[in-house]
Coordinates of C-alpha atoms and ligand atoms in Angstrom, one line a residue:
M1 CA 34.1 -66.2 2.9
R2 CA 30.7 -68.0 3.1
S3 CA 29.8 -66.3 6.3
L4 CA 30.5 -63.0 4.7
H5 CA 28.2 -63.8 1.8
K6 CA 25.6 -64.8 4.2
T7 CA 25.9 -61.5 6.2
V8 CA 25.7 -59.5 3.0
L9 CA 22.6 -61.4 1.9
L10 CA 21.0 -60.9 5.4
V11 CA 21.7 -57.2 5.4
L12 CA 20.2 -56.9 1.9
V13 CA 17.0 -58.8 2.8
A14 CA 16.7 -56.8 6.0
S15 CA 17.0 -53.5 4.1
V16 CA 14.4 -54.5 1.6
V17 CA 12.0 -55.4 4.4
L18 CA 12.7 -52.1 6.1
V19 CA 12.1 -50.1 2.9
L20 CA 8.8 -51.9 2.3
A21 CA 7.8 -51.3 5.9
V22 CA 8.6 -47.6 5.7
L23 CA 6.8 -47.3 2.4
H24 CA 3.7 -49.0 3.9
S25 CA 3.5 -46.9 6.9
W26 CA 4.4 -43.6 5.1
P27 CA 1.8 -41.2 6.4
T28 CA -0.5 -40.4 3.5
R29 CA -1.4 -36.9 4.7
A30 CA -5.0 -36.1 4.1
Y31 CA -5.5 -32.6 2.8
S32 CA -8.9 -31.0 3.1
T33 CA -10.3 -29.2 0.1
V34 CA -11.2 -25.5 0.4
D35 CA -13.1 -23.2 -1.8
V36 CA -11.3 -19.9 -2.2
R37 CA -13.4 -18.5 -5.0
Q38 CA -14.3 -14.9 -4.6
R39 CA -17.9 -14.5 -3.5
P40 CA -19.9 -11.8 -1.9
G41 CA -19.9 -11.6 2.0
T42 CA -20.9 -14.5 4.1
G43 CA -24.1 -12.9 5.3
V44 CA -22.3 -11.3 8.3
E45 CA -23.5 -7.9 7.0
R46 CA -27.1 -9.1 7.2
L47 CA -26.5 -10.5 10.7
L48 CA -25.1 -7.2 11.9
A49 CA -28.0 -5.3 10.5
E50 CA -30.7 -7.5 11.9
R51 CA -29.2 -8.0 15.4
L52 CA -30.0 -4.7 17.1
P53 CA -33.5 -3.5 18.1
E54 CA -35.0 -0.8 15.9
P55 CA -34.2 2.7 17.1
D56 CA -37.0 4.3 19.3
P57 CA -39.6 5.6 16.8
S58 CA -40.4 8.5 19.0
A59 CA -36.9 9.9 18.3
G60 CA -38.0 10.7 14.8
T61 CA -40.3 13.5 16.1
I62 CA -37.7 15.3 18.2
P63 CA -36.7 18.4 16.3
Y64 CA -33.1 19.4 15.5
H65 CA -31.2 22.2 13.8
V66 CA -28.4 21.4 11.2
R67 CA -25.1 23.1 12.0
E68 CA -24.0 23.9 8.4
S69 CA -20.3 24.6 9.3
V70 CA -20.0 21.0 10.5
A71 CA -22.5 19.2 8.4
G72 CA -20.8 20.6 5.3
L73 CA -17.7 18.8 6.2
L74 CA -19.4 15.4 5.8
A75 CA -18.9 13.4 2.6
H76 CA -21.8 13.7 0.1
N77 CA -23.3 10.9 -1.8
G78 CA -21.2 10.9 -5.0
C79 CA -18.7 13.5 -6.0
V80 CA -18.2 16.1 -8.7
C81 CA -15.1 17.8 -10.1
E82 CA -15.6 21.5 -10.5
G83 CA -13.0 23.9 -11.8
E84 CA -12.7 27.6 -11.1
R85 CA -13.6 30.1 -13.8
A86 CA -10.7 31.9 -15.3
G87 CA -10.1 35.3 -13.8
V88 CA -7.8 37.9 -15.3
N89 CA -6.0 36.7 -18.3
L90 CA -2.5 37.9 -17.5
P91 CA 0.7 36.3 -18.6
F92 CA 1.9 33.9 -15.8
A93 CA -1.6 34.1 -14.2
Q94 CA -1.5 30.4 -13.6
L95 CA 1.8 30.7 -11.8
L96 CA 0.7 33.7 -9.7
F97 CA -2.9 32.8 -8.9
P98 CA -3.1 29.0 -9.5
R99 CA -6.6 28.3 -10.6
V100 CA -8.4 24.9 -10.1
S101 CA -9.1 23.2 -13.3
A102 CA -11.3 20.1 -13.7
H103 CA -10.7 17.2 -16.2
P104 CA -13.1 14.4 -17.0
L105 CA -11.1 11.2 -17.5
H106 CA -13.6 9.1 -19.5
T107 CA -12.6 11.1 -22.6
A108 CA -9.6 8.8 -22.8
F109 CA -11.9 6.4 -24.5
Q110 CA -14.0 6.6 -27.7
P111 CA -17.7 7.1 -26.9
S112 CA -18.3 3.7 -28.5
Q113 CA -15.9 2.0 -26.1
L114 CA -17.0 3.7 -23.0
D115 CA -19.9 1.5 -21.9
E116 CA -17.7 -1.6 -22.3
M117 CA -14.9 0.1 -20.3
K118 CA -17.4 0.9 -17.5
R119 CA -18.7 -2.6 -17.4
R120 CA -15.2 -4.1 -17.2
R121 CA -14.0 -1.6 -14.7
A122 CA -17.0 -2.4 -12.5
K123 CA -16.3 -6.1 -12.6
E124 CA -12.6 -5.7 -11.8
Y125 CA -13.5 -3.3 -8.9
Q126 CA -15.9 -5.7 -7.4
G127 CA -13.2 -8.3 -7.4
F128 CA -10.8 -5.9 -5.8
Q129 CA -13.2 -5.0 -3.0
M130 CA -13.8 -8.7 -2.3
R131 CA -10.1 -9.4 -2.1
S132 CA -9.2 -6.4 -0.1
Q133 CA -11.9 -6.3 2.6
T134 CA -12.2 -8.5 5.6
P135 CA -14.8 -8.9 8.3
A136 CA -12.6 -6.7 10.4
D137 CA -13.7 -3.8 8.2
L138 CA -17.3 -4.1 9.1
L139 CA -19.1 -1.9 11.5
I140 CA -20.1 -3.6 14.7
V141 CA -22.4 -1.8 17.2
T142 CA -22.6 -3.1 20.8
E143 CA -26.1 -3.4 22.3
A144 CA -26.9 -1.1 25.2
N145 CA -26.6 -2.8 28.6
S146 CA -25.3 -6.1 27.2
P147 CA -24.4 -8.5 30.0
L148 CA -21.8 -10.0 27.7
Q149 CA -18.1 -9.1 28.2
Y150 CA -15.8 -9.7 25.3
P151 CA -12.8 -8.2 23.5
T152 CA -13.7 -5.4 21.0
Q153 CA -10.4 -5.4 19.2
G154 CA -6.8 -6.6 19.2
V155 CA -7.5 -10.4 19.1
E156 CA -5.2 -12.0 16.5
V157 CA -4.4 -15.6 15.5
R158 CA -1.8 -16.9 13.1
P159 CA -3.3 -18.9 10.2
L160 CA -4.2 -22.4 11.4
K161 CA -3.1 -21.8 14.9
T162 CA -4.8 -21.6 18.3
I163 CA -5.3 -18.9 20.8
L164 CA -7.1 -18.3 24.1
I165 CA -9.8 -15.7 23.6
P166 CA -9.2 -13.1 26.3
G167 CA -11.7 -11.0 28.3
L168 CA -14.8 -13.2 28.0
A169 CA -17.4 -13.0 30.9
L170 CA -21.1 -13.0 31.6
K171 CA -22.5 -10.5 34.1
D172 CA -25.0 -11.3 36.6
L173 CA -28.5 -11.9 35.4
P174 CA -31.3 -13.7 37.4
R175 CA -31.4 -17.1 35.6
D176 CA -31.9 -20.7 36.5
I177 CA -29.5 -21.8 33.9
Y178 CA -26.9 -19.8 32.0
T179 CA -26.3 -20.6 28.4
L180 CA -23.7 -19.2 26.1
N181 CA -23.3 -19.9 22.4
F182 CA -20.2 -19.3 20.3
S183 CA -20.2 -19.3 16.4
A184 CA -17.5 -18.6 13.9
S185 CA -17.1 -19.4 10.2
L186 CA -13.3 -19.8 9.7
G187 CA -12.4 -21.7 12.8
T188 CA -13.5 -23.8 15.8
F189 CA -13.9 -23.4 19.5
N190 CA -12.7 -25.5 22.4
V191 CA -11.8 -25.4 26.0
A192 CA -8.3 -25.6 27.2
A193 CA -9.5 -26.7 30.6
E194 CA -12.6 -28.1 32.0
V195 CA -14.5 -26.5 34.9
E196 CA -16.8 -28.5 37.2
G197 CA -20.5 -27.8 36.8
V198 CA -20.2 -26.5 33.2
K199 CA -21.6 -28.4 30.4
V200 CA -19.7 -28.0 27.0
R201 CA -21.3 -29.1 23.8
G202 CA -19.9 -28.7 20.3
D203 CA -16.2 -28.4 21.4
G204 CA -14.0 -28.6 18.4
E205 CA -16.7 -27.2 16.2
M206 CA -17.7 -23.9 14.7
H207 CA -20.7 -23.7 17.1
M208 CA -20.1 -24.4 20.8
T209 CA -22.5 -24.1 23.7
L210 CA -21.6 -23.7 27.3
S211 CA -24.3 -24.1 30.0
S212 CA -24.2 -24.0 33.8
C213 CA -26.4 -23.3 36.8
V214 CA -23.5 -21.6 38.6
L215 CA -22.4 -18.3 37.1
P216 CA -18.9 -18.1 38.8
N217 CA -18.1 -21.5 37.4
L218 CA -19.3 -20.5 33.9
N219 CA -17.1 -17.4 34.1
R220 CA -14.2 -19.5 35.2
Q221 CA -14.8 -21.7 32.2
L222 CA -14.8 -18.6 30.0
Q223 CA -11.2 -18.0 30.8
F224 CA -10.2 -21.2 29.0
I225 CA -12.0 -20.8 25.7
T226 CA -9.8 -21.3 22.6
Y227 CA -10.2 -20.4 19.0
T228 CA -8.4 -22.4 16.3
N229 CA -8.3 -21.1 12.8
T230 CA -9.1 -24.0 10.4
L231 CA -9.4 -22.3 7.0
F232 CA -6.1 -20.9 5.8
H233 CA -5.8 -17.3 4.6
P234 CA -2.7 -15.1 5.0
S235 CA -4.7 -12.1 6.1
T236 CA -8.4 -12.0 6.9
A237 CA -10.6 -12.0 9.9
D238 CA -13.4 -14.1 11.5
T239 CA -16.5 -12.7 13.1
V240 CA -17.3 -14.4 16.3
Q241 CA -20.9 -14.4 17.4
L242 CA -21.5 -14.7 21.1
E243 CA -25.1 -15.3 22.3
T244 CA -26.9 -15.7 25.5
E245 CA -30.7 -15.6 26.0
G246 CA -31.9 -12.2 24.7
H247 CA -28.4 -10.8 24.0
Q248 CA -26.0 -11.1 21.2
A249 CA -22.5 -9.7 20.6
L250 CA -20.1 -9.8 17.7
F251 CA -16.3 -9.3 17.6
T252 CA -13.6 -10.1 15.1
I253 CA -10.5 -12.1 15.4
K254 CA -7.8 -11.1 12.9
I255 CA -6.2 -14.1 11.1
R256 CA -2.9 -13.3 9.6
H257 CA 0.8 -14.1 9.3
G258 CA 3.1 -11.8 11.1
V259 CA 4.5 -9.0 8.9
T260 CA 7.9 -10.1 7.7
P261 CA 10.3 -7.2 8.1
R262 CA 12.8 -6.2 5.4
L263 CA 15.8 -4.8 7.3
Y264 CA 18.9 -3.4 5.8
N265 CA 22.3 -3.8 7.4
T266 CA 23.6 -0.3 7.1
G267 CA 27.0 -1.1 8.6
G268 CA 29.0 1.2 10.7
D269 CA 28.0 2.9 13.9
A270 CA 24.6 4.6 13.9
D271 CA 25.8 7.3 16.3
K272 CA 28.6 8.4 14.0
E273 CA 27.9 10.4 10.9
Y274 CA 25.8 8.7 8.2
N275 CA 27.9 6.9 5.7
I276 CA 25.9 7.8 2.5
S277 CA 27.7 5.0 0.5
T278 CA 26.3 2.3 2.7
L279 CA 22.9 3.9 3.1
V280 CA 22.0 5.3 -0.2
T281 CA 21.9 4.3 -3.9
I282 CA 21.3 6.9 -6.5
A283 CA 18.9 5.8 -9.2
T284 CA 18.3 7.5 -12.6
K285 CA 16.9 6.8 -16.0
T286 CA 18.5 8.1 -19.1
F287 CA 17.3 8.4 -22.7
L288 CA 19.7 9.8 -25.3
R289 CA 21.2 12.4 -23.0
Y290 CA 24.7 10.9 -22.3
N291 CA 26.5 14.2 -22.0
K292 CA 24.0 15.3 -19.3
L293 CA 24.3 12.0 -17.6
Q294 CA 28.1 12.3 -17.5
D295 CA 27.8 15.7 -15.9
L296 CA 25.5 14.3 -13.3
I297 CA 27.9 11.5 -12.5
D298 CA 30.9 13.8 -12.3
S299 CA 29.0 16.2 -10.0
I300 CA 27.9 13.3 -7.7
R301 CA 31.5 12.0 -7.6
R302 CA 32.7 15.3 -6.4
Y303 CA 30.7 14.9 -3.1
Y304 CA 30.0 11.1 -2.9
P305 CA 32.9 9.2 -4.6
T306 CA 31.8 5.7 -3.5
V307 CA 28.0 5.9 -3.6
T308 CA 26.5 3.4 -6.1
I309 CA 24.7 4.9 -9.1
V310 CA 22.1 2.7 -10.9
I311 CA 21.3 3.8 -14.5
A312 CA 18.4 2.5 -16.5
D313 CA 18.8 3.3 -20.2
D314 CA 16.3 2.7 -23.0
S315 CA 18.1 4.7 -25.8
E316 CA 18.0 3.3 -29.3
N317 CA 21.8 3.0 -29.7
P318 CA 23.0 2.7 -26.1
K319 CA 26.4 3.9 -25.2
M320 CA 28.6 2.2 -22.6
V321 CA 28.5 4.0 -19.3
S322 CA 31.0 2.6 -16.9
G323 CA 33.1 3.4 -13.9
P324 CA 33.5 2.4 -10.3
Y325 CA 30.2 2.1 -8.4
I326 CA 28.2 2.5 -11.5
E327 CA 25.6 -0.1 -12.7
H328 CA 24.3 0.6 -16.2
Y329 CA 21.2 -1.4 -17.3
V330 CA 20.3 -1.3 -21.0
M331 CA 16.6 -1.8 -21.8
P332 CA 14.7 -2.3 -25.0
F333 CA 14.4 0.9 -27.0
G334 CA 11.8 3.3 -25.8
K335 CA 10.5 1.2 -22.9
G336 CA 9.8 4.4 -21.2
W337 CA 10.0 6.5 -18.1
F338 CA 8.3 4.5 -15.4
A339 CA 9.6 1.1 -16.7
G340 CA 13.1 2.6 -16.3
R341 CA 12.4 3.9 -12.8
N342 CA 11.0 0.5 -12.0
L343 CA 14.1 -1.4 -13.3
A344 CA 16.5 1.0 -11.6
V345 CA 14.8 0.8 -8.2
S346 CA 14.5 -3.0 -8.4
Q347 CA 18.3 -3.3 -8.4
V348 CA 18.8 -1.2 -5.2
T349 CA 20.2 -3.1 -2.2
T350 CA 20.7 -0.2 0.2
K351 CA 18.1 1.0 2.8
Y352 CA 17.4 4.2 0.8
V353 CA 17.2 5.1 -2.8
L354 CA 17.6 8.6 -4.1
W355 CA 15.8 9.4 -7.3
V356 CA 17.3 12.0 -9.7
D357 CA 16.7 12.9 -13.3
D358 CA 19.7 12.5 -15.6
D359 CA 19.9 16.3 -16.2
F360 CA 20.4 17.2 -12.5
I361 CA 23.7 18.5 -11.1
F362 CA 24.8 17.9 -7.5
T363 CA 26.2 21.0 -5.7
A364 CA 27.4 21.8 -2.2
N365 CA 23.7 22.3 -1.3
T366 CA 22.9 18.7 -2.3
K367 CA 23.4 17.4 1.3
L368 CA 22.0 13.8 1.2
E369 CA 22.9 13.5 4.9
K370 CA 20.0 15.9 5.7
L371 CA 17.4 13.8 3.9
V372 CA 18.8 10.6 5.5
E373 CA 18.5 12.3 8.9
V374 CA 14.8 13.1 8.2
L375 CA 14.0 9.5 7.2
E376 CA 16.0 8.1 10.1
K377 CA 14.3 10.3 12.7
T378 CA 10.7 10.3 11.5
T379 CA 8.0 8.0 10.3
L380 CA 8.2 9.4 6.8
D381 CA 8.9 6.9 4.0
L382 CA 9.9 9.4 1.3
V383 CA 11.2 12.9 1.4
G384 CA 11.6 15.3 -1.5
G385 CA 14.2 18.0 -1.9
A386 CA 14.2 21.1 -4.1
V387 CA 15.3 21.6 -7.7
R388 CA 16.9 24.8 -8.7
E389 CA 16.3 25.8 -12.3
A390 CA 19.0 27.6 -14.4
T391 CA 16.9 30.8 -14.0
G392 CA 17.5 30.6 -10.2
Y393 CA 13.9 29.6 -9.5
T394 CA 13.7 26.8 -6.9
A395 CA 10.8 24.3 -6.9
T396 CA 9.6 21.7 -4.4
Y397 CA 6.4 20.8 -6.3
R398 CA 4.5 19.9 -3.1
Q399 CA 1.1 18.4 -3.8
T400 CA -1.7 17.2 -1.7
I401 CA -3.9 14.5 -3.0
S402 CA -7.4 13.6 -1.8
I403 CA -10.0 11.2 -3.0
E404 CA -13.7 11.9 -2.7
A405 CA -15.9 8.8 -2.9
G406 CA -18.1 8.7 -5.9
E407 CA -20.7 6.2 -7.1
E408 CA -20.8 4.0 -10.2
E409 CA -19.0 6.6 -12.2
G410 CA -16.0 6.4 -10.1
D411 CA -14.3 8.6 -7.5
C412 CA -13.0 12.1 -7.8
L413 CA -9.3 12.8 -7.5
H414 CA -8.3 16.3 -6.2
M415 CA -4.7 17.5 -6.4
R416 CA -3.6 20.9 -4.9
R417 CA -0.4 22.6 -4.5
G418 CA 0.7 22.7 -0.9
F419 CA 1.2 20.5 2.2
H420 CA -0.6 19.3 5.4
H421 CA 1.7 20.1 8.3
A422 CA 5.1 21.6 9.2
I423 CA 7.4 19.0 10.9
D424 CA 8.5 19.6 14.4
G425 CA 12.3 19.6 14.7
F426 CA 12.8 20.0 11.0
P427 CA 11.9 23.6 10.2
N428 CA 12.6 23.2 6.5
C429 CA 10.3 20.2 6.1
V430 CA 6.6 19.6 5.7
V431 CA 4.2 16.6 5.4
T432 CA 2.5 16.3 2.0
D433 CA 1.3 13.6 -0.5
G434 CA 3.5 14.2 -3.6
V435 CA 6.9 15.8 -4.3
I436 CA 9.2 16.7 -7.1
N437 CA 11.3 14.1 -9.0
F438 CA 14.2 14.5 -6.6
F439 CA 13.5 12.4 -3.5
L440 CA 15.0 10.0 -1.0
A441 CA 12.9 7.1 -0.1
R442 CA 12.9 3.8 1.8
T443 CA 13.8 1.3 -0.9
D444 CA 11.3 -1.3 0.3
K445 CA 8.4 1.1 0.3
V446 CA 9.2 2.4 -3.2
Q447 CA 9.5 -1.2 -4.5
Q448 CA 6.2 -2.0 -2.9
V449 CA 4.3 0.8 -4.7
G450 CA 6.3 0.4 -7.9
F451 CA 6.2 2.5 -11.0
D452 CA 3.6 1.4 -13.5
P453 CA 5.5 0.6 -16.7
R454 CA 2.4 1.4 -18.8
L455 CA 3.2 5.1 -18.1
A456 CA 5.9 5.5 -20.7
R457 CA 6.2 9.2 -21.3
V458 CA 4.9 12.1 -19.1
A459 CA 4.3 10.7 -15.7
H460 CA 5.3 11.6 -12.2
M461 CA 2.4 12.2 -9.8
E462 CA 0.9 8.8 -10.8
F463 CA 3.5 7.1 -8.6
F464 CA 2.2 9.1 -5.6
I465 CA -1.4 8.4 -6.5
D466 CA -0.7 4.7 -6.6
G467 CA 1.2 5.1 -3.3
L468 CA -1.5 7.1 -1.4
G469 CA -2.2 5.4 1.8
A470 CA 1.1 3.4 1.6
L471 CA 3.7 6.2 1.6
H472 CA 4.1 8.8 4.2
V473 CA 5.6 11.7 2.3
G474 CA 7.6 14.8 3.2
S475 CA 9.4 17.6 1.5
C476 CA 12.4 19.7 2.6
D477 CA 13.5 22.8 0.7
D478 CA 17.0 23.0 2.1
V479 CA 18.4 20.1 0.1
I480 CA 18.8 21.4 -3.4
V481 CA 19.9 19.9 -6.6
N482 CA 20.5 22.0 -9.8
H483 CA 18.6 21.4 -13.0
A484 CA 21.0 21.6 -15.9
T485 CA 18.5 21.8 -18.8
K486 CA 17.7 25.3 -19.8
I487 CA 14.5 25.9 -21.7
K488 CA 15.7 26.0 -25.3
L489 CA 13.9 27.5 -28.2
P490 CA 13.0 25.1 -31.0
W491 CA 15.7 26.4 -33.4
G492 CA 18.4 26.1 -30.8
Q493 CA 17.9 22.4 -30.3
T494 CA 20.2 19.6 -31.4
E495 CA 18.9 16.5 -33.1
S496 CA 19.0 14.5 -29.9
D497 CA 17.2 17.3 -28.0
K498 CA 14.4 17.2 -30.6
T499 CA 14.1 13.4 -30.4
Y500 CA 14.1 13.6 -26.7
A501 CA 11.4 16.3 -26.6
K502 CA 9.3 14.3 -29.0
F503 CA 9.2 11.3 -26.6
R504 CA 9.2 13.2 -23.3
Y505 CA 6.8 16.1 -24.0
P506 CA 4.1 14.9 -26.3
P507 CA 1.2 17.3 -26.9
A508 CA -1.8 17.2 -24.6
S509 CA -4.1 15.5 -27.1
S510 CA -1.6 12.7 -27.8
D511 CA -1.8 9.0 -27.1
A512 CA 0.4 9.4 -24.0
T513 CA -2.2 11.7 -22.3
H514 CA -4.9 9.3 -23.3
T515 CA -2.9 6.4 -21.8
K516 CA -2.5 8.4 -18.6
N517 CA -6.1 9.4 -18.3
G518 CA -7.2 5.9 -19.3
L519 CA -5.2 4.5 -16.4
L520 CA -6.6 7.0 -13.9
Y521 CA -10.0 6.1 -15.2
F522 CA -9.7 2.3 -15.2
K523 CA -6.9 1.3 -13.0
N524 CA -7.5 3.8 -10.2
R525 CA -11.3 4.0 -10.9
F526 CA -11.5 7.8 -11.0
Q527 CA -14.1 9.6 -13.0
C528 CA -12.4 13.0 -13.0
L529 CA -9.6 15.1 -11.7
T530 CA -9.2 18.6 -10.4
R531 CA -5.9 20.4 -9.9
N532 CA -4.3 23.8 -9.7
Ligands
NAG1 C1 -27.6 -22.0 21.3 O1 -27.6 -22.9 20.2 C2 -28.5 -23.9 20.3 C3 -28.2 -24.9 19.2 O2 -27.7 -24.2 18.0 C4 -29.9 -23.3 20.3 O3 -30.9 -24.4 20.4 C5 -30.1 -22.4 21.4 O4 -31.3 -21.8 21.4 C6 -29.0 -21.3 21.4 N1 -29.1 -20.6 22.6 C7 -29.0 -19.2 22.7 C8 -29.0 -18.6 24.1 O5 -28.9 -18.6 21.7
NAG2 C1 31.5 4.3 3.9 O1 31.3 3.0 3.3 C2 32.1 2.7 2.2 C3 31.6 1.5 1.5 O2 31.3 0.5 2.4 C4 33.5 2.6 2.7 O3 34.4 2.3 1.6 C5 33.9 3.9 3.3 O4 35.2 3.8 3.9 C6 32.9 4.3 4.4 N1 33.2 5.6 4.9 C7 33.3 5.9 6.2 C8 33.7 7.4 6.5 O5 33.2 5.1 7.0

């Protein structure tokens, strides 16, 4: 009994001692402090500008002739939005001969507010530029006949990790002693191996010097140079400066995490027919129009009985919409068009999402397999179909979008009907920038761009403007959905039609148009817009 007590006591004492020892030797990890405030460039621009010798002044006297046909294609300083003057004033003239109209966007604000808006926009824009640009975006010019050999692009390091810098060498120069300096600002240099006859100074620092009397040995040493990123950033670049007597070179090392893929398990066998139920979710937004919505659901079920339908609903007195493979999300009243799209799309778990309006009707021509085929076989992220009106008119609403750089007033936005290219192997499809509100898209890409919930009423192309540069867009006119809503005369409308029209189609001078123009002006930093 006694010996048991003794043992217990001993174990207890031993544990206390052990715990104290562990606590004492617990590594108190020292964290370095970094300054991640936004600030203007680190002077690399200046360095780049000062590095190269002045161009030969005698070149200024050599005459030249401007080739207008080519020079005219170059961007001008600043941009303007110019419309075309109205031609013949016929009914349907805009449909038959679409005319370019120009719209200034600053009119979204009161003249008294405008200066304040400009100032705030300029401040936000400056911050955006600082966040979005890296030294890898700067122009670097290589000196003529530089004896320095180095990688011009493609060097990449993970944040806080180490790499060997490939491709470094010094070409033959008559010298007694060869010296090479390395400098960086977000990391340090070192040598992974030492070579005889080469002196290394500053290893483990941001400035390292190599010197040797024997060029082959120096070049051997250059194969072992490492770069270690020391200042964490998930995606930026460091500019490395390489210097030998009389010559200087710069190159960038990209610092970034690998891109995390978002893959979707689509089940089944890829070689067999596409199973739309496992690949596609149909998303829609409804507001008051429950009978139309039910017609849409019934028409979908005729062709795709097990595809999931996600419905976002911001009606004032929501009605229950239920059934197999239906998800109905009720939102606060009048949250609006883009908020609904955003909510619906956020709930999609399949690889693709099909956007439809709640007054569309699926028919035998609504072959989603064809749209899936296009996205599976091309680099497109989003492909639009066609919408057939009750009149028989079919629309694809293809739009090209381009942005012309402006100065302090902002950029110019140009939208035109049409497309860029036909697509090889898909004779009914083209590449463009914006399409109709019937499209199939990669879910992750749509979620990445998002639908700005501030656009509550009339909005559609705004999504494609936000997605410019992120979305690769196509349009196919052989996948057709029907549009159920006929254009009704005011006296033929029901109460719910009228309420719907009031929210959905506000007059041009309304707050909704001001909101839209205000966002183009401030958020996207445009000064004006032309379209046809
Ligand atoms: C290399 O750096 C050292 C110290 O910073 C400097 O004294 C030397 O002139 C540099 N050499 C070259 C070739 O630039
Ligand atoms: C397609 O997927 C759904 C849902 O996983 C499944 O119920 C259905 O049987 C599949 N259809 C085919 C033809 O494999």
